[in-house]
Coordinates of C-alpha atoms in Angstrom, one line a residue:
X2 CA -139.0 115.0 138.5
X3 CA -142.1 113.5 139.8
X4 CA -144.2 110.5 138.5
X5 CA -146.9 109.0 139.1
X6 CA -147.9 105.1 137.7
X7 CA -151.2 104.2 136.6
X8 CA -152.6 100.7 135.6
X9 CA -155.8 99.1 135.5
X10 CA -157.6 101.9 133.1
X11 CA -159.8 100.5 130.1
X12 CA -160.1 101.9 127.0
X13 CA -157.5 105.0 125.2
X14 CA -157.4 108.5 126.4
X15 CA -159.4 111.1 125.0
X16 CA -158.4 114.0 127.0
X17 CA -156.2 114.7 129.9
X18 CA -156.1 117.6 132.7
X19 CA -153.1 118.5 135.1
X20 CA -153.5 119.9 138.0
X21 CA -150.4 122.0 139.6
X22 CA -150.2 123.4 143.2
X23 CA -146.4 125.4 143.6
X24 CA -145.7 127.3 146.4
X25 CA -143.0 130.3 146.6
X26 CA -140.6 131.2 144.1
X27 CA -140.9 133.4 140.6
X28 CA -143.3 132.1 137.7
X29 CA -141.4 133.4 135.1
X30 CA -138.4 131.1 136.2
X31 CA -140.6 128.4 136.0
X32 CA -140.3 125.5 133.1
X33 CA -142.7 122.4 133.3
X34 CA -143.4 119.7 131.3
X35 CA -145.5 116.6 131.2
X36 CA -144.8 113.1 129.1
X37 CA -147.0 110.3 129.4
X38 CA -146.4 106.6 129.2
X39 CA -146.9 106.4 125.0
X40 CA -144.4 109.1 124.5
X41 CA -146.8 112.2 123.9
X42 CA -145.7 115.4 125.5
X43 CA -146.9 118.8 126.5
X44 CA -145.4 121.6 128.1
X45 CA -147.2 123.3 131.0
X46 CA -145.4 125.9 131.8
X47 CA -142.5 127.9 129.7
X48 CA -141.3 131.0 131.3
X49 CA -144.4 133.1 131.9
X50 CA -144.6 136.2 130.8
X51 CA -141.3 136.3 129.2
X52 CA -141.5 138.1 126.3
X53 CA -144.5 140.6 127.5
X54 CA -142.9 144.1 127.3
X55 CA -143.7 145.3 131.0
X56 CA -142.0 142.0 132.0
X57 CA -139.3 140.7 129.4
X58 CA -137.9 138.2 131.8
X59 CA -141.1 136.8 132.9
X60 CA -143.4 137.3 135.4
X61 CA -142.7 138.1 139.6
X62 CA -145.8 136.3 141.0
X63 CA -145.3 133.9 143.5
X64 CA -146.5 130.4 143.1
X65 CA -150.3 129.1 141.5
X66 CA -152.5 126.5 142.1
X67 CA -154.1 125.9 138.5
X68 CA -155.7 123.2 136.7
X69 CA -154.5 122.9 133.0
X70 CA -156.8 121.8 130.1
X71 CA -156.5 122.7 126.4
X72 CA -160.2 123.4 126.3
X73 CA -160.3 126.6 128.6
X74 CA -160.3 130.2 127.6
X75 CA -157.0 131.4 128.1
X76 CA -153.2 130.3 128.4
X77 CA -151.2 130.8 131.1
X78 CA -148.1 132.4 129.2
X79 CA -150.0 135.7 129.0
X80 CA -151.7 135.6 132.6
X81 CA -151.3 139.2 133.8
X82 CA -153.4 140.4 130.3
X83 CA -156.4 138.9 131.6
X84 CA -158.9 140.9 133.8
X85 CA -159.0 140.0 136.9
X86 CA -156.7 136.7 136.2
X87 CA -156.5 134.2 138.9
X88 CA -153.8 131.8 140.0
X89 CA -155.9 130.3 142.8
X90 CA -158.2 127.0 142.0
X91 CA -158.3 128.2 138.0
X92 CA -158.2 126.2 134.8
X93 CA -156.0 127.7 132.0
X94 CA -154.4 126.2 128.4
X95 CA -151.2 124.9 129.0
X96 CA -148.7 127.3 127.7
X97 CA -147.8 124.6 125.0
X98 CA -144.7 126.7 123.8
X99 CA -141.8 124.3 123.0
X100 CA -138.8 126.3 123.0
X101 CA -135.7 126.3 124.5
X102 CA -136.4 128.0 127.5
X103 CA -133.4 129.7 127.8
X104 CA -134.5 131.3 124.2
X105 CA -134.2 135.5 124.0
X106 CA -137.6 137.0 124.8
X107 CA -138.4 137.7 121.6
X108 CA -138.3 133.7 120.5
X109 CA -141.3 134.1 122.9
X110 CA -143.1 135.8 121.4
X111 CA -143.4 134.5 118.0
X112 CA -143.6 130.6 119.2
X113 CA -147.1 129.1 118.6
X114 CA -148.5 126.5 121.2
X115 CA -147.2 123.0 119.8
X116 CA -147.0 121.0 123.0
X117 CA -150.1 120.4 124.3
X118 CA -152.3 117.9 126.1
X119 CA -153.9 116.7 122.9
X120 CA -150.4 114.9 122.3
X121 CA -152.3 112.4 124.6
X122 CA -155.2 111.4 123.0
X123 CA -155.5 108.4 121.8
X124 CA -152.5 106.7 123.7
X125 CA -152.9 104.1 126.2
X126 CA -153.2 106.0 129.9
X127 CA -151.6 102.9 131.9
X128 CA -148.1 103.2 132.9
X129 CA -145.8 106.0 134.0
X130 CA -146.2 109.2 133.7
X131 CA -143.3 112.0 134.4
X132 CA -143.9 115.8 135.4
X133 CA -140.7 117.7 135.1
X134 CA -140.5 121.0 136.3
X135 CA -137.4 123.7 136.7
X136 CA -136.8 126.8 138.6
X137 CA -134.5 128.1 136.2
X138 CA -133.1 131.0 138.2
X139 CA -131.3 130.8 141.9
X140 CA -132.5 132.4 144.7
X141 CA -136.3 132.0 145.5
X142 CA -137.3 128.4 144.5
X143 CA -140.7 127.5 143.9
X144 CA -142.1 124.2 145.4
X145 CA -144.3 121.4 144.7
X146 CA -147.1 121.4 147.4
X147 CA -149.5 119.1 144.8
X148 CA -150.0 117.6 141.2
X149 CA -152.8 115.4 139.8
X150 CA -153.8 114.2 136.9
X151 CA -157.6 113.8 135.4
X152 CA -158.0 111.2 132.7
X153 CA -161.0 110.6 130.6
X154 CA -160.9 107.4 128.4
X155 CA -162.9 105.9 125.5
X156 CA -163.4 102.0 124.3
X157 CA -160.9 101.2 121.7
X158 CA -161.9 102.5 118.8
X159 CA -161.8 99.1 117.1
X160 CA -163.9 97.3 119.9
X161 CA -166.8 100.4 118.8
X162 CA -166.1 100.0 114.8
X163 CA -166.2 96.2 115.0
X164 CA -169.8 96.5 117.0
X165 CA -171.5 98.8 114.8
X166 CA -170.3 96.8 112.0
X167 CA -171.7 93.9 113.4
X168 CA -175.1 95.1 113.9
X169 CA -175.4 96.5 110.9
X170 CA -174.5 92.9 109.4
X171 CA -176.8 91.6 111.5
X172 CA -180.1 94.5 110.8
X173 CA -179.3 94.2 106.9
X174 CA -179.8 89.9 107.2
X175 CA -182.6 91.0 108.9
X176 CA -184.3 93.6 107.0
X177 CA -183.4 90.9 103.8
X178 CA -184.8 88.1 105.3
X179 CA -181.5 86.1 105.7
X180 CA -181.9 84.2 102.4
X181 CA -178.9 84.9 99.7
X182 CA -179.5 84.4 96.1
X183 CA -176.5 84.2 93.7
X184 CA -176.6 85.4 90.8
X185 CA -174.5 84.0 87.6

């Protein structure tokens, strides 16, 4: 378990990226999981590969240094069925799979991605924030060599709805020349 504590950041979070560096091991022994400080959660690794028929217990490659965000092309679970994949300074989905991850192989495969970084939006980014992560095998243990995170925030969303608002009290006194008849 690793966390990290921030403070000091304005505003709520709009999207969040995690950056992983692990060294040695098997990735398809490999469980990971991030919660922030509001309670949102999203699972960045679940057994990779398991369930793929050339590897039903996941797959043999040796550590990765990737960058996770919901908005790029491909997720991680799958890896080996991209062309030319990379697990060196790439950005991939999370895998987002929350299951058990001592489920059969075949749970894999029909699990949708329900745990992802989105969980994070819109929460508060100060305060701690907990990556998990489990070799779930003995023998060859993988290692942490690095993990960051990348936050993007927005103003509240009440500071921006009570400016607008505002103004457009202010343009419609305006535009009416700030006299007010009433009218019986």
């Amino acid at each position: 378990v690793l966390t990290a504590d921030l403070t000091g950041m304005a505003g709520y979070i709009s999207s969040v990226n995690v950056s992983l560096d692990l060294s040695g091991g098997f990735n398809g022994d490999l469980y990971a999981y991030l919660v922030g400080p509001d309670g949102g959660f999203a699972v960045l690794l679940n057994r990779v590969g398991m369930g793929d028929n050339a590897n039903p217990f996941g797959y043999s490659d040796s550590g990765m240094n990737v960058t996770f965000s919901d908005t790029a092309a491909n997720d991680i679970h799958n890896y080996q069925n991209v062309p030319s994949y990379s697990l060196d300074g790439t950005t991939w989905q999370p895998d987002g799979i929350n299951i058990d991850p001592q489920s059969s192989p075949a749970a894999f495969l029909s699990a949708g991605q329900t745990a992802m970084l989105g969980s994070f939006e819109n929460d508060d980014p100060n305060g701690t924030w907990t990556l998990f992560l489990a070799d779930l095998s003995p023998g060859g243990q993988s290692t942490v060599a690095g993990w960051g995170l990348d936050i993007t925030t927005v103003p509240e969303p009440s500071t921006w709805a009570l400016l607008i608002c505002g103004s457009l009290i202010f343009a419609r006194r305006i535009l009416a020349g700030g006299s007010r008849k009433k009218i019986a």
